[in-house]
PDB file of C-alpha atoms in Angstrom:
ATOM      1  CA  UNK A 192       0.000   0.000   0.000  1.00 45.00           C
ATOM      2  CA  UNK A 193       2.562   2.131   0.778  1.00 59.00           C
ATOM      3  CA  UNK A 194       4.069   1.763  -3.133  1.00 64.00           C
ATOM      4  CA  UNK A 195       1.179   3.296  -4.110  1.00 71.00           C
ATOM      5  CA  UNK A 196       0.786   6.093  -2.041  1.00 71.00           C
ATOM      6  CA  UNK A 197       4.402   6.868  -3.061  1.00 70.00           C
ATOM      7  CA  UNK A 198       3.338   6.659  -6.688  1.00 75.00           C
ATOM      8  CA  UNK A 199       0.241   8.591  -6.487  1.00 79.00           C
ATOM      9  CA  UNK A 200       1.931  11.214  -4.581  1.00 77.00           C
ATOM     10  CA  UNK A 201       4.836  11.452  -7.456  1.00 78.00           C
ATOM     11  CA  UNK A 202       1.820  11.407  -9.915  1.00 82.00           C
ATOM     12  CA  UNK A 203       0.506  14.368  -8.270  1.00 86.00           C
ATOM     13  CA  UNK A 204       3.486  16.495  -7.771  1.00 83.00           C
ATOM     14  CA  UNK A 205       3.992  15.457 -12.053  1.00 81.00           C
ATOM     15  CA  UNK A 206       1.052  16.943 -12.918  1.00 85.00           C
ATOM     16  CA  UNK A 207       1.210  20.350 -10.843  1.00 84.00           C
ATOM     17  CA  UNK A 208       4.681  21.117 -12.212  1.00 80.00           C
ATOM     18  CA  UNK A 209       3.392  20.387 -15.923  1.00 79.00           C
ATOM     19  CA  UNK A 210       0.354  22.910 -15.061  1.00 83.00           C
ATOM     20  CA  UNK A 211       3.080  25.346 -13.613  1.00 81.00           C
ATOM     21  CA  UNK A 212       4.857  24.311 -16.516  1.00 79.00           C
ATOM     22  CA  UNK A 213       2.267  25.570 -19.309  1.00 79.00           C
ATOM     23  CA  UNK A 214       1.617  28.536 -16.938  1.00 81.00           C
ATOM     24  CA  UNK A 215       4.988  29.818 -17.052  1.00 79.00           C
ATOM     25  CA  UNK A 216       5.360  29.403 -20.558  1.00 80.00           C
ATOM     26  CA  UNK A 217       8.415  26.603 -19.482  1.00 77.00           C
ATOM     27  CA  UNK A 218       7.012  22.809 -20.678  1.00 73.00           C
ATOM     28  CA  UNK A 219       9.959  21.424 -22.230  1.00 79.00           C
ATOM     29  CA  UNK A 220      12.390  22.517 -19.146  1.00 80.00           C
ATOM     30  CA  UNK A 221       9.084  21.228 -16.645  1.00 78.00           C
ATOM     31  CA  UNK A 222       8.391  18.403 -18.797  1.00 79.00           C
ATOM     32  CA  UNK A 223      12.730  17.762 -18.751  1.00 84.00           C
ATOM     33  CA  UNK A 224      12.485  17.945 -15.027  1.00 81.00           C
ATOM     34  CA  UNK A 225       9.807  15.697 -14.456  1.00 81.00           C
ATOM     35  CA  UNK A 226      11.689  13.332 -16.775  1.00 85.00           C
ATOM     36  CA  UNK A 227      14.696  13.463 -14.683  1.00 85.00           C
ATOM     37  CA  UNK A 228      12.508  13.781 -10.974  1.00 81.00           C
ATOM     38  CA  UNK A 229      11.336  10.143 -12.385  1.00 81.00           C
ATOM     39  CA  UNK A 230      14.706   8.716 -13.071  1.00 85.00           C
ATOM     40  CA  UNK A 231      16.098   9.882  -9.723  1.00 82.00           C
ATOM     41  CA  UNK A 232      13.242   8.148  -8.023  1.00 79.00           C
ATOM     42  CA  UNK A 233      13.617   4.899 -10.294  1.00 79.00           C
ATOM     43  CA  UNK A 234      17.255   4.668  -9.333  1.00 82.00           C
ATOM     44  CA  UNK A 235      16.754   4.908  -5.669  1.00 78.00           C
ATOM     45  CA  UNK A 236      14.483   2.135  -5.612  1.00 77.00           C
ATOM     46  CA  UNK A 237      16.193   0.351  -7.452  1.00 78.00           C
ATOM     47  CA  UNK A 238      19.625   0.947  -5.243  1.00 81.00           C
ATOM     48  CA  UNK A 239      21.043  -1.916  -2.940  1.00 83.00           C
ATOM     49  CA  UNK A 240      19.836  -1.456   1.002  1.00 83.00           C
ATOM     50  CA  UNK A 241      22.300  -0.304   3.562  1.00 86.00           C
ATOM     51  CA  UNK A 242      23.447  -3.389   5.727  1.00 84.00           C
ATOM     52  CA  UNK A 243      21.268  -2.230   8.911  1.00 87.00           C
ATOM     53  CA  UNK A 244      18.181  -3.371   6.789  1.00 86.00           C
ATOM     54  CA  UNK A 245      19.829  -6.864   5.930  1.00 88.00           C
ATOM     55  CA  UNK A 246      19.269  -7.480   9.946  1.00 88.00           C
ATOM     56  CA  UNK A 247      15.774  -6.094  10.226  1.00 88.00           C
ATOM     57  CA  UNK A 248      15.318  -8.934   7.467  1.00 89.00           C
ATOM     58  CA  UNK A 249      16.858 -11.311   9.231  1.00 89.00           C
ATOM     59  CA  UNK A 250      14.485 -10.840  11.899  1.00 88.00           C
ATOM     60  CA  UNK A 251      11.300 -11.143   9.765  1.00 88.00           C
ATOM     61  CA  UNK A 252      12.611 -14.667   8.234  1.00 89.00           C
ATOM     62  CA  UNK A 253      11.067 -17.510   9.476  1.00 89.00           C
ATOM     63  CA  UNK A 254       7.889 -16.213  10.483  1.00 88.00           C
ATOM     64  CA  UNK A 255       5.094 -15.878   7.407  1.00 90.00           C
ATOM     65  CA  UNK A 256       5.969 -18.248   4.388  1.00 90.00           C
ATOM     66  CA  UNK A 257       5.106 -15.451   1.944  1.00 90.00           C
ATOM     67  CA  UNK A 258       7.487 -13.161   3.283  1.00 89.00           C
ATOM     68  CA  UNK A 259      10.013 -15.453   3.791  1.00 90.00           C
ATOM     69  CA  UNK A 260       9.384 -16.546  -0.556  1.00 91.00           C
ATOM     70  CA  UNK A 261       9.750 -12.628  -1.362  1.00 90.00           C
ATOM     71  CA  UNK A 262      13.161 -12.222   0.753  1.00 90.00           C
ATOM     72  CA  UNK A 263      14.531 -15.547  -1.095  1.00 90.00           C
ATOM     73  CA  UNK A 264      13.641 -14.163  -4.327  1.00 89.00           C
ATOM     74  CA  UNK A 265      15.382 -10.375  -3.185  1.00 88.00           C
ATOM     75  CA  UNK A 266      18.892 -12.096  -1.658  1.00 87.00           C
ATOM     76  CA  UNK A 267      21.615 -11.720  -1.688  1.00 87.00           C
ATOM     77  CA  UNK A 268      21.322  -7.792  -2.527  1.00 87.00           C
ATOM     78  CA  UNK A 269      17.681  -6.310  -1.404  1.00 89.00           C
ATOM     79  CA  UNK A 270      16.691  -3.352  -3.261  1.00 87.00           C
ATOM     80  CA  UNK A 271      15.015  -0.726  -1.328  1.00 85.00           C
ATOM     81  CA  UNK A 272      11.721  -1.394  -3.387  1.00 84.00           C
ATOM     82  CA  UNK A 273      12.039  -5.307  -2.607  1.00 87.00           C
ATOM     83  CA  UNK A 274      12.526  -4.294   1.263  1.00 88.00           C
ATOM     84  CA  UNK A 275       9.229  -2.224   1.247  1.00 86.00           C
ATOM     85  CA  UNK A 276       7.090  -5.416  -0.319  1.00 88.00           C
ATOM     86  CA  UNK A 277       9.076  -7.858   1.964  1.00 91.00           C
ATOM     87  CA  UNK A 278       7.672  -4.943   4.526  1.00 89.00           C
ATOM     88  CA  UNK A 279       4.469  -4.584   3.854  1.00 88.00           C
ATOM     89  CA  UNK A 280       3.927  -8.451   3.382  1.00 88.00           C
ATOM     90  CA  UNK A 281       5.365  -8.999   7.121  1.00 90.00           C
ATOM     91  CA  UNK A 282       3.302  -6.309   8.412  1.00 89.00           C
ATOM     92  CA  UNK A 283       0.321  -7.749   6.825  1.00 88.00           C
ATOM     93  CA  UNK A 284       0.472 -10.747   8.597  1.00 83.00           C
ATOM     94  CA  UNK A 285       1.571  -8.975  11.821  1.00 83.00           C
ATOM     95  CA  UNK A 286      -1.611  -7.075  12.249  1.00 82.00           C
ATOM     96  CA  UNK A 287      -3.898 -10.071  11.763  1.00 76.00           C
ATOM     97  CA  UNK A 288      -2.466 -10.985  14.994  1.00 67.00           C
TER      98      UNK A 288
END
């Protein structure tokens, strides 16, 4: 859930620079920035987790079978949009409790 919050928020902000964009008389600089905002956001998702995530993963193994499929299929390096669905799959089953 929290994936899509982050994308609908980045949708958002997308589309109120392209209307400040057209305002301003600037769309291919706004529509350049956007372009590049995306990128930036791609490649930090994409980018390897620091190694103080590696042990809050270690401490959700074991526990949910689901979780413990998605952090087989992430290892040995976790990208920070892998740790947020290992996340939000652990937390899932932690407040059915």
């Amino acid at each position: 859930m929290s994936l899509t919050l982050l994308v609908s928020i980045g949708i958002i902000i997308s589309i109120i620079f392209h209307f400040i964009g057209v305002y301003a008389g600037a769309k291919k600089i706004v529509w350049i920035v956007i372009i590049l905002t995306w990128a930036a956001v791609i490649s930090v998702a994409t980018s390897e987790v620091k190694p103080k995530a590696y042990s809050a993963i270690k401490e959700m193994q074991g526990k949910y079978k689901d979780t413990d499929k998605l952090i087989k299929e992430a290892m040995p390096k976790v990208s920070l949009y892998e740790l947020i669905k290992i996340k939000s799959s652990y937390l899932k089953h932690e407040n059915k409790k």
